[in-house]
C-alpha cells in the first residue's frame, strides 16, 4: 500500500505519475476516434464526400497500445 501511495503522490516535478500517464494515453487514443466521428458526421450530410475510406462506411479498427 505504501508503494502505491508513493507512486501516486510522491512523483517528482519532472516525472509523470500514473494518473497523468493514463490521461495522456487516453487523450492520444481518443483524438483519432473524435476526428473520425466528426468526419463521419460531415460525410453523412454530404453523400458526395463518402468514399471507401470514409469513417461512415469504413470498418472500425481498434488501436491497440504497444
PDB file of N, CA and C in Angstrom:
ATOM      1  N   UNK A   1       0.821  -1.186   0.000  1.00  0.00           N
ATOM      2  CA  UNK A   1       0.000   0.000   0.000  1.00  0.00           C
ATOM      3  C   UNK A   1       0.872   1.260   0.000  1.00  0.00           C
ATOM      4  N   UNK A   2       1.947   1.221   0.752  1.00  0.00           N
ATOM      5  CA  UNK A   2       2.839   2.382   0.818  1.00  0.00           C
ATOM      6  C   UNK A   2       3.486   2.659  -0.531  1.00  0.00           C
ATOM      7  N   UNK A   3       3.857   1.606  -1.253  1.00  0.00           N
ATOM      8  CA  UNK A   3       4.482   1.817  -2.564  1.00  0.00           C
ATOM      9  C   UNK A   3       3.482   2.416  -3.546  1.00  0.00           C
ATOM     10  N   UNK A   4       2.229   2.018  -3.454  1.00  0.00           N
ATOM     11  CA  UNK A   4       1.185   2.586  -4.307  1.00  0.00           C
ATOM     12  C   UNK A   4       0.989   4.065  -3.987  1.00  0.00           C
ATOM     13  N   UNK A   5       0.990   4.390  -2.700  1.00  0.00           N
ATOM     14  CA  UNK A   5       0.865   5.791  -2.280  1.00  0.00           C
ATOM     15  C   UNK A   5       2.019   6.618  -2.832  1.00  0.00           C
ATOM     16  N   UNK A   6       3.228   6.083  -2.709  1.00  0.00           N
ATOM     17  CA  UNK A   6       4.403   6.806  -3.217  1.00  0.00           C
ATOM     18  C   UNK A   6       4.296   7.020  -4.718  1.00  0.00           C
ATOM     19  N   UNK A   7       3.858   5.999  -5.437  1.00  0.00           N
ATOM     20  CA  UNK A   7       3.745   6.131  -6.889  1.00  0.00           C
ATOM     21  C   UNK A   7       2.711   7.187  -7.260  1.00  0.00           C
ATOM     22  N   UNK A   8       1.615   7.249  -6.520  1.00  0.00           N
ATOM     23  CA  UNK A   8       0.555   8.206  -6.836  1.00  0.00           C
ATOM     24  C   UNK A   8       0.895   9.636  -6.437  1.00  0.00           C
ATOM     25  N   UNK A   9       1.497   9.822  -5.279  1.00  0.00           N
ATOM     26  CA  UNK A   9       1.625  11.163  -4.732  1.00  0.00           C
ATOM     27  C   UNK A   9       3.041  11.693  -4.585  1.00  0.00           C
ATOM     28  N   UNK A  10       4.030  10.858  -4.644  1.00  0.00           N
ATOM     29  CA  UNK A  10       5.393  11.322  -4.428  1.00  0.00           C
ATOM     30  C   UNK A  10       6.204  11.431  -5.711  1.00  0.00           C
ATOM     31  N   UNK A  11       5.538  11.503  -6.851  1.00  0.00           N
ATOM     32  CA  UNK A  11       6.295  11.636  -8.093  1.00  0.00           C
ATOM     33  C   UNK A  11       6.868  13.045  -8.165  1.00  0.00           C
ATOM     34  N   UNK A  12       8.069  13.133  -8.695  1.00  0.00           N
ATOM     35  CA  UNK A  12       8.750  14.422  -8.772  1.00  0.00           C
ATOM     36  C   UNK A  12       8.098  15.330  -9.801  1.00  0.00           C
ATOM     37  N   UNK A  13       8.580  16.551  -9.859  1.00  0.00           N
ATOM     38  CA  UNK A  13       8.054  17.528 -10.807  1.00  0.00           C
ATOM     39  C   UNK A  13       8.266  17.060 -12.252  1.00  0.00           C
ATOM     40  N   UNK A  14       9.416  16.451 -12.521  1.00  0.00           N
ATOM     41  CA  UNK A  14       9.753  16.020 -13.874  1.00  0.00           C
ATOM     42  C   UNK A  14       9.063  14.714 -14.245  1.00  0.00           C
ATOM     43  N   UNK A  15       8.798  13.887 -13.268  1.00  0.00           N
ATOM     44  CA  UNK A  15       8.265  12.549 -13.507  1.00  0.00           C
ATOM     45  C   UNK A  15       6.735  12.574 -13.478  1.00  0.00           C
ATOM     46  N   UNK A  16       6.116  11.961 -14.489  1.00  0.00           N
ATOM     47  CA  UNK A  16       4.660  11.877 -14.515  1.00  0.00           C
ATOM     48  C   UNK A  16       4.196  10.732 -13.635  1.00  0.00           C
ATOM     49  N   UNK A  17       3.153  10.965 -12.875  1.00  0.00           N
ATOM     50  CA  UNK A  17       2.562   9.917 -12.058  1.00  0.00           C
ATOM     51  C   UNK A  17       1.658   9.039 -12.908  1.00  0.00           C
ATOM     52  N   UNK A  18       1.130   7.971 -12.349  1.00  0.00           N
ATOM     53  CA  UNK A  18       0.303   7.042 -13.117  1.00  0.00           C
ATOM     54  C   UNK A  18      -0.974   7.679 -13.651  1.00  0.00           C
ATOM     55  N   UNK A  19      -1.551   8.608 -12.919  1.00  0.00           N
ATOM     56  CA  UNK A  19      -2.776   9.256 -13.389  1.00  0.00           C
ATOM     57  C   UNK A  19      -2.478  10.132 -14.597  1.00  0.00           C
ATOM     58  N   UNK A  20      -1.386  10.876 -14.553  1.00  0.00           N
ATOM     59  CA  UNK A  20      -1.002  11.713 -15.690  1.00  0.00           C
ATOM     60  C   UNK A  20      -0.647  10.871 -16.910  1.00  0.00           C
ATOM     61  N   UNK A  21       0.046   9.752 -16.689  1.00  0.00           N
ATOM     62  CA  UNK A  21       0.379   8.863 -17.815  1.00  0.00           C
ATOM     63  C   UNK A  21      -0.900   8.313 -18.451  1.00  0.00           C
ATOM     64  N   UNK A  22      -1.862   7.900 -17.626  1.00  0.00           N
ATOM     65  CA  UNK A  22      -3.136   7.377 -18.130  1.00  0.00           C
ATOM     66  C   UNK A  22      -3.882   8.461 -18.909  1.00  0.00           C
ATOM     67  N   UNK A  23      -3.934   9.668 -18.355  1.00  0.00           N
ATOM     68  CA  UNK A  23      -4.620  10.775 -19.017  1.00  0.00           C
ATOM     69  C   UNK A  23      -4.005  11.053 -20.384  1.00  0.00           C
ATOM     70  N   UNK A  24      -2.693  11.109 -20.457  1.00  0.00           N
ATOM     71  CA  UNK A  24      -2.019  11.366 -21.731  1.00  0.00           C
ATOM     72  C   UNK A  24      -2.294  10.266 -22.743  1.00  0.00           C
ATOM     73  N   UNK A  25      -2.323   9.026 -22.277  1.00  0.00           N
ATOM     74  CA  UNK A  25      -2.601   7.903 -23.167  1.00  0.00           C
ATOM     75  C   UNK A  25      -4.031   7.972 -23.701  1.00  0.00           C
ATOM     76  N   UNK A  26      -4.985   8.310 -22.856  1.00  0.00           N
ATOM     77  CA  UNK A  26      -6.383   8.385 -23.276  1.00  0.00           C
ATOM     78  C   UNK A  26      -6.618   9.535 -24.246  1.00  0.00           C
ATOM     79  N   UNK A  27      -5.920  10.639 -24.045  1.00  0.00           N
ATOM     80  CA  UNK A  27      -6.045  11.760 -24.976  1.00  0.00           C
ATOM     81  C   UNK A  27      -5.542  11.346 -26.353  1.00  0.00           C
ATOM     82  N   UNK A  28      -4.414  10.661 -26.395  1.00  0.00           N
ATOM     83  CA  UNK A  28      -3.860  10.210 -27.678  1.00  0.00           C
ATOM     84  C   UNK A  28      -4.791   9.220 -28.366  1.00  0.00           C
ATOM     85  N   UNK A  29      -5.347   8.268 -27.616  1.00  0.00           N
ATOM     86  CA  UNK A  29      -6.239   7.271 -28.204  1.00  0.00           C
ATOM     87  C   UNK A  29      -7.562   7.899 -28.624  1.00  0.00           C
ATOM     88  N   UNK A  30      -8.068   8.808 -27.832  1.00  0.00           N
ATOM     89  CA  UNK A  30      -9.370   9.406 -28.107  1.00  0.00           C
ATOM     90  C   UNK A  30      -9.357  10.390 -29.254  1.00  0.00           C
ATOM     91  N   UNK A  31      -8.221  11.000 -29.508  1.00  0.00           N
ATOM     92  CA  UNK A  31      -8.127  12.020 -30.559  1.00  0.00           C
ATOM     93  C   UNK A  31      -8.540  11.472 -31.920  1.00  0.00           C
ATOM     94  N   UNK A  32      -8.016  10.336 -32.305  1.00  0.00           N
ATOM     95  CA  UNK A  32      -8.349   9.742 -33.594  1.00  0.00           C
ATOM     96  C   UNK A  32      -9.830   9.379 -33.662  1.00  0.00           C
ATOM     97  N   UNK A  33     -10.374   8.844 -32.588  1.00  0.00           N
ATOM     98  CA  UNK A  33     -11.790   8.477 -32.564  1.00  0.00           C
ATOM     99  C   UNK A  33     -12.677   9.705 -32.740  1.00  0.00           C
ATOM    100  N   UNK A  34     -12.325  10.795 -32.095  1.00  0.00           N
ATOM    101  CA  UNK A  34     -13.111  12.022 -32.211  1.00  0.00           C
ATOM    102  C   UNK A  34     -13.035  12.572 -33.630  1.00  0.00           C
ATOM    103  N   UNK A  35     -11.845  12.586 -34.212  1.00  0.00           N
ATOM    104  CA  UNK A  35     -11.698  13.087 -35.581  1.00  0.00           C
ATOM    105  C   UNK A  35     -12.479  12.230 -36.574  1.00  0.00           C
ATOM    106  N   UNK A  36     -12.426  10.905 -36.423  1.00  0.00           N
ATOM    107  CA  UNK A  36     -13.182  10.021 -37.312  1.00  0.00           C
ATOM    108  C   UNK A  36     -14.680  10.203 -37.133  1.00  0.00           C
ATOM    109  N   UNK A  37     -15.127  10.376 -35.913  1.00  0.00           N
ATOM    110  CA  UNK A  37     -16.545  10.593 -35.646  1.00  0.00           C
ATOM    111  C   UNK A  37     -17.024  11.888 -36.295  1.00  0.00           C
ATOM    112  N   UNK A  38     -16.214  12.907 -36.183  1.00  0.00           N
ATOM    113  CA  UNK A  38     -16.579  14.192 -36.788  1.00  0.00           C
ATOM    114  C   UNK A  38     -16.655  14.077 -38.304  1.00  0.00           C
ATOM    115  N   UNK A  39     -15.685  13.388 -38.897  1.00  0.00           N
ATOM    116  CA  UNK A  39     -15.701  13.227 -40.355  1.00  0.00           C
ATOM    117  C   UNK A  39     -16.898  12.396 -40.794  1.00  0.00           C
ATOM    118  N   UNK A  40     -17.242  11.353 -40.047  1.00  0.00           N
ATOM    119  CA  UNK A  40     -18.402  10.525 -40.377  1.00  0.00           C
ATOM    120  C   UNK A  40     -19.681  11.355 -40.339  1.00  0.00           C
ATOM    121  N   UNK A  41     -19.791  12.227 -39.370  1.00  0.00           N
ATOM    122  CA  UNK A  41     -20.958  13.105 -39.267  1.00  0.00           C
ATOM    123  C   UNK A  41     -21.036  14.038 -40.473  1.00  0.00           C
ATOM    124  N   UNK A  42     -19.914  14.618 -40.845  1.00  0.00           N
ATOM    125  CA  UNK A  42     -19.890  15.511 -42.008  1.00  0.00           C
ATOM    126  C   UNK A  42     -20.224  14.743 -43.289  1.00  0.00           C
ATOM    127  N   UNK A  43     -19.687  13.532 -43.435  1.00  0.00           N
ATOM    128  CA  UNK A  43     -19.974  12.717 -44.615  1.00  0.00           C
ATOM    129  C   UNK A  43     -21.449  12.338 -44.684  1.00  0.00           C
ATOM    130  N   UNK A  44     -22.069  12.097 -43.541  1.00  0.00           N
ATOM    131  CA  UNK A  44     -23.481  11.712 -43.512  1.00  0.00           C
ATOM    132  C   UNK A  44     -24.371  12.823 -44.063  1.00  0.00           C
ATOM    133  N   UNK A  45     -23.900  14.053 -44.000  1.00  0.00           N
ATOM    134  CA  UNK A  45     -24.676  15.180 -44.501  1.00  0.00           C
ATOM    135  C   UNK A  45     -24.248  15.611 -45.898  1.00  0.00           C
ATOM    136  N   UNK A  46     -23.273  14.935 -46.477  1.00  0.00           N
ATOM    137  CA  UNK A  46     -22.799  15.247 -47.824  1.00  0.00           C
ATOM    138  C   UNK A  46     -22.425  13.936 -48.505  1.00  0.00           C
ATOM    139  N   UNK A  47     -23.395  13.320 -49.157  1.00  0.00           N
ATOM    140  CA  UNK A  47     -23.212  11.988 -49.739  1.00  0.00           C
ATOM    141  C   UNK A  47     -22.078  11.944 -50.763  1.00  0.00           C
ATOM    142  N   UNK A  48     -21.799  13.051 -51.434  1.00  0.00           N
ATOM    143  CA  UNK A  48     -20.740  13.068 -52.445  1.00  0.00           C
ATOM    144  C   UNK A  48     -19.354  12.846 -51.837  1.00  0.00           C
ATOM    145  N   UNK A  49     -19.196  13.156 -50.572  1.00  0.00           N
ATOM    146  CA  UNK A  49     -17.877  13.030 -49.948  1.00  0.00           C
ATOM    147  C   UNK A  49     -17.618  11.639 -49.375  1.00  0.00           C
ATOM    148  N   UNK A  50     -18.596  10.740 -49.454  1.00  0.00           N
ATOM    149  CA  UNK A  50     -18.421   9.389 -48.916  1.00  0.00           C
ATOM    150  C   UNK A  50     -17.558   8.567 -49.868  1.00  0.00           C
ATOM    151  N   UNK A  51     -16.479   8.017 -49.348  1.00  0.00           N
ATOM    152  CA  UNK A  51     -15.597   7.133 -50.107  1.00  0.00           C
ATOM    153  C   UNK A  51     -15.448   5.828 -49.333  1.00  0.00           C
ATOM    154  N   UNK A  52     -14.685   4.903 -49.895  1.00  0.00           N
ATOM    155  CA  UNK A  52     -14.436   3.639 -49.193  1.00  0.00           C
ATOM    156  C   UNK A  52     -13.734   3.864 -47.860  1.00  0.00           C
ATOM    157  N   UNK A  53     -12.935   4.912 -47.784  1.00  0.00           N
ATOM    158  CA  UNK A  53     -12.159   5.185 -46.576  1.00  0.00           C
ATOM    159  C   UNK A  53     -12.887   6.095 -45.586  1.00  0.00           C
ATOM    160  N   UNK A  54     -14.075   6.550 -45.945  1.00  0.00           N
ATOM    161  CA  UNK A  54     -14.831   7.408 -45.036  1.00  0.00           C
ATOM    162  C   UNK A  54     -15.162   6.652 -43.753  1.00  0.00           C
ATOM    163  N   UNK A  55     -14.989   7.275 -42.602  1.00  0.00           N
ATOM    164  CA  UNK A  55     -15.312   6.599 -41.340  1.00  0.00           C
ATOM    165  C   UNK A  55     -16.789   6.214 -41.238  1.00  0.00           C
ATOM    166  N   UNK A  56     -17.617   6.821 -42.074  1.00  0.00           N
ATOM    167  CA  UNK A  56     -19.041   6.499 -42.058  1.00  0.00           C
ATOM    168  C   UNK A  56     -19.296   5.072 -42.519  1.00  0.00           C
ATOM    169  N   UNK A  57     -18.510   4.590 -43.484  1.00  0.00           N
ATOM    170  CA  UNK A  57     -18.726   3.250 -44.034  1.00  0.00           C
ATOM    171  C   UNK A  57     -17.530   2.311 -43.849  1.00  0.00           C
ATOM    172  N   UNK A  58     -16.388   2.854 -43.468  1.00  0.00           N
ATOM    173  CA  UNK A  58     -15.191   2.021 -43.306  1.00  0.00           C
ATOM    174  C   UNK A  58     -15.308   1.141 -42.068  1.00  0.00           C
ATOM    175  N   UNK A  59     -14.621   0.031 -42.109  1.00  0.00           N
ATOM    176  CA  UNK A  59     -14.608  -0.885 -40.973  1.00  0.00           C
ATOM    177  C   UNK A  59     -13.880  -0.242 -39.805  1.00  0.00           C
ATOM    178  N   UNK A  60     -14.447  -0.370 -38.622  1.00  0.00           N
ATOM    179  CA  UNK A  60     -13.824   0.201 -37.425  1.00  0.00           C
ATOM    180  C   UNK A  60     -12.669  -0.689 -36.985  1.00  0.00           C
ATOM    181  N   UNK A  61     -11.562  -0.076 -36.650  1.00  0.00           N
ATOM    182  CA  UNK A  61     -10.392  -0.809 -36.183  1.00  0.00           C
ATOM    183  C   UNK A  61      -9.966  -0.217 -34.852  1.00  0.00           C
ATOM    184  N   UNK A  62      -9.829  -1.071 -33.860  1.00  0.00           N
ATOM    185  CA  UNK A  62      -9.405  -0.608 -32.546  1.00  0.00           C
ATOM    186  C   UNK A  62      -7.891  -0.459 -32.529  1.00  0.00           C
ATOM    187  N   UNK A  63      -7.428   0.692 -32.077  1.00  0.00           N
ATOM    188  CA  UNK A  63      -5.988   0.920 -31.952  1.00  0.00           C
ATOM    189  C   UNK A  63      -5.508   0.284 -30.659  1.00  0.00           C
ATOM    190  N   UNK A  64      -4.593  -0.660 -30.775  1.00  0.00           N
ATOM    191  CA  UNK A  64      -4.053  -1.330 -29.594  1.00  0.00           C
ATOM    192  C   UNK A  64      -2.737  -0.691 -29.213  1.00  0.00           C
ATOM    193  N   UNK A  65      -2.546  -0.492 -27.932  1.00  0.00           N
ATOM    194  CA  UNK A  65      -1.279   0.089 -27.482  1.00  0.00           C
ATOM    195  C   UNK A  65      -0.192  -0.972 -27.527  1.00  0.00           C
ATOM    196  N   UNK A  66       1.029  -0.502 -27.667  1.00  0.00           N
ATOM    197  CA  UNK A  66       2.160  -1.425 -27.773  1.00  0.00           C
ATOM    198  C   UNK A  66       2.693  -1.774 -26.428  1.00  0.00           C
TER     199      UNK A  66
END
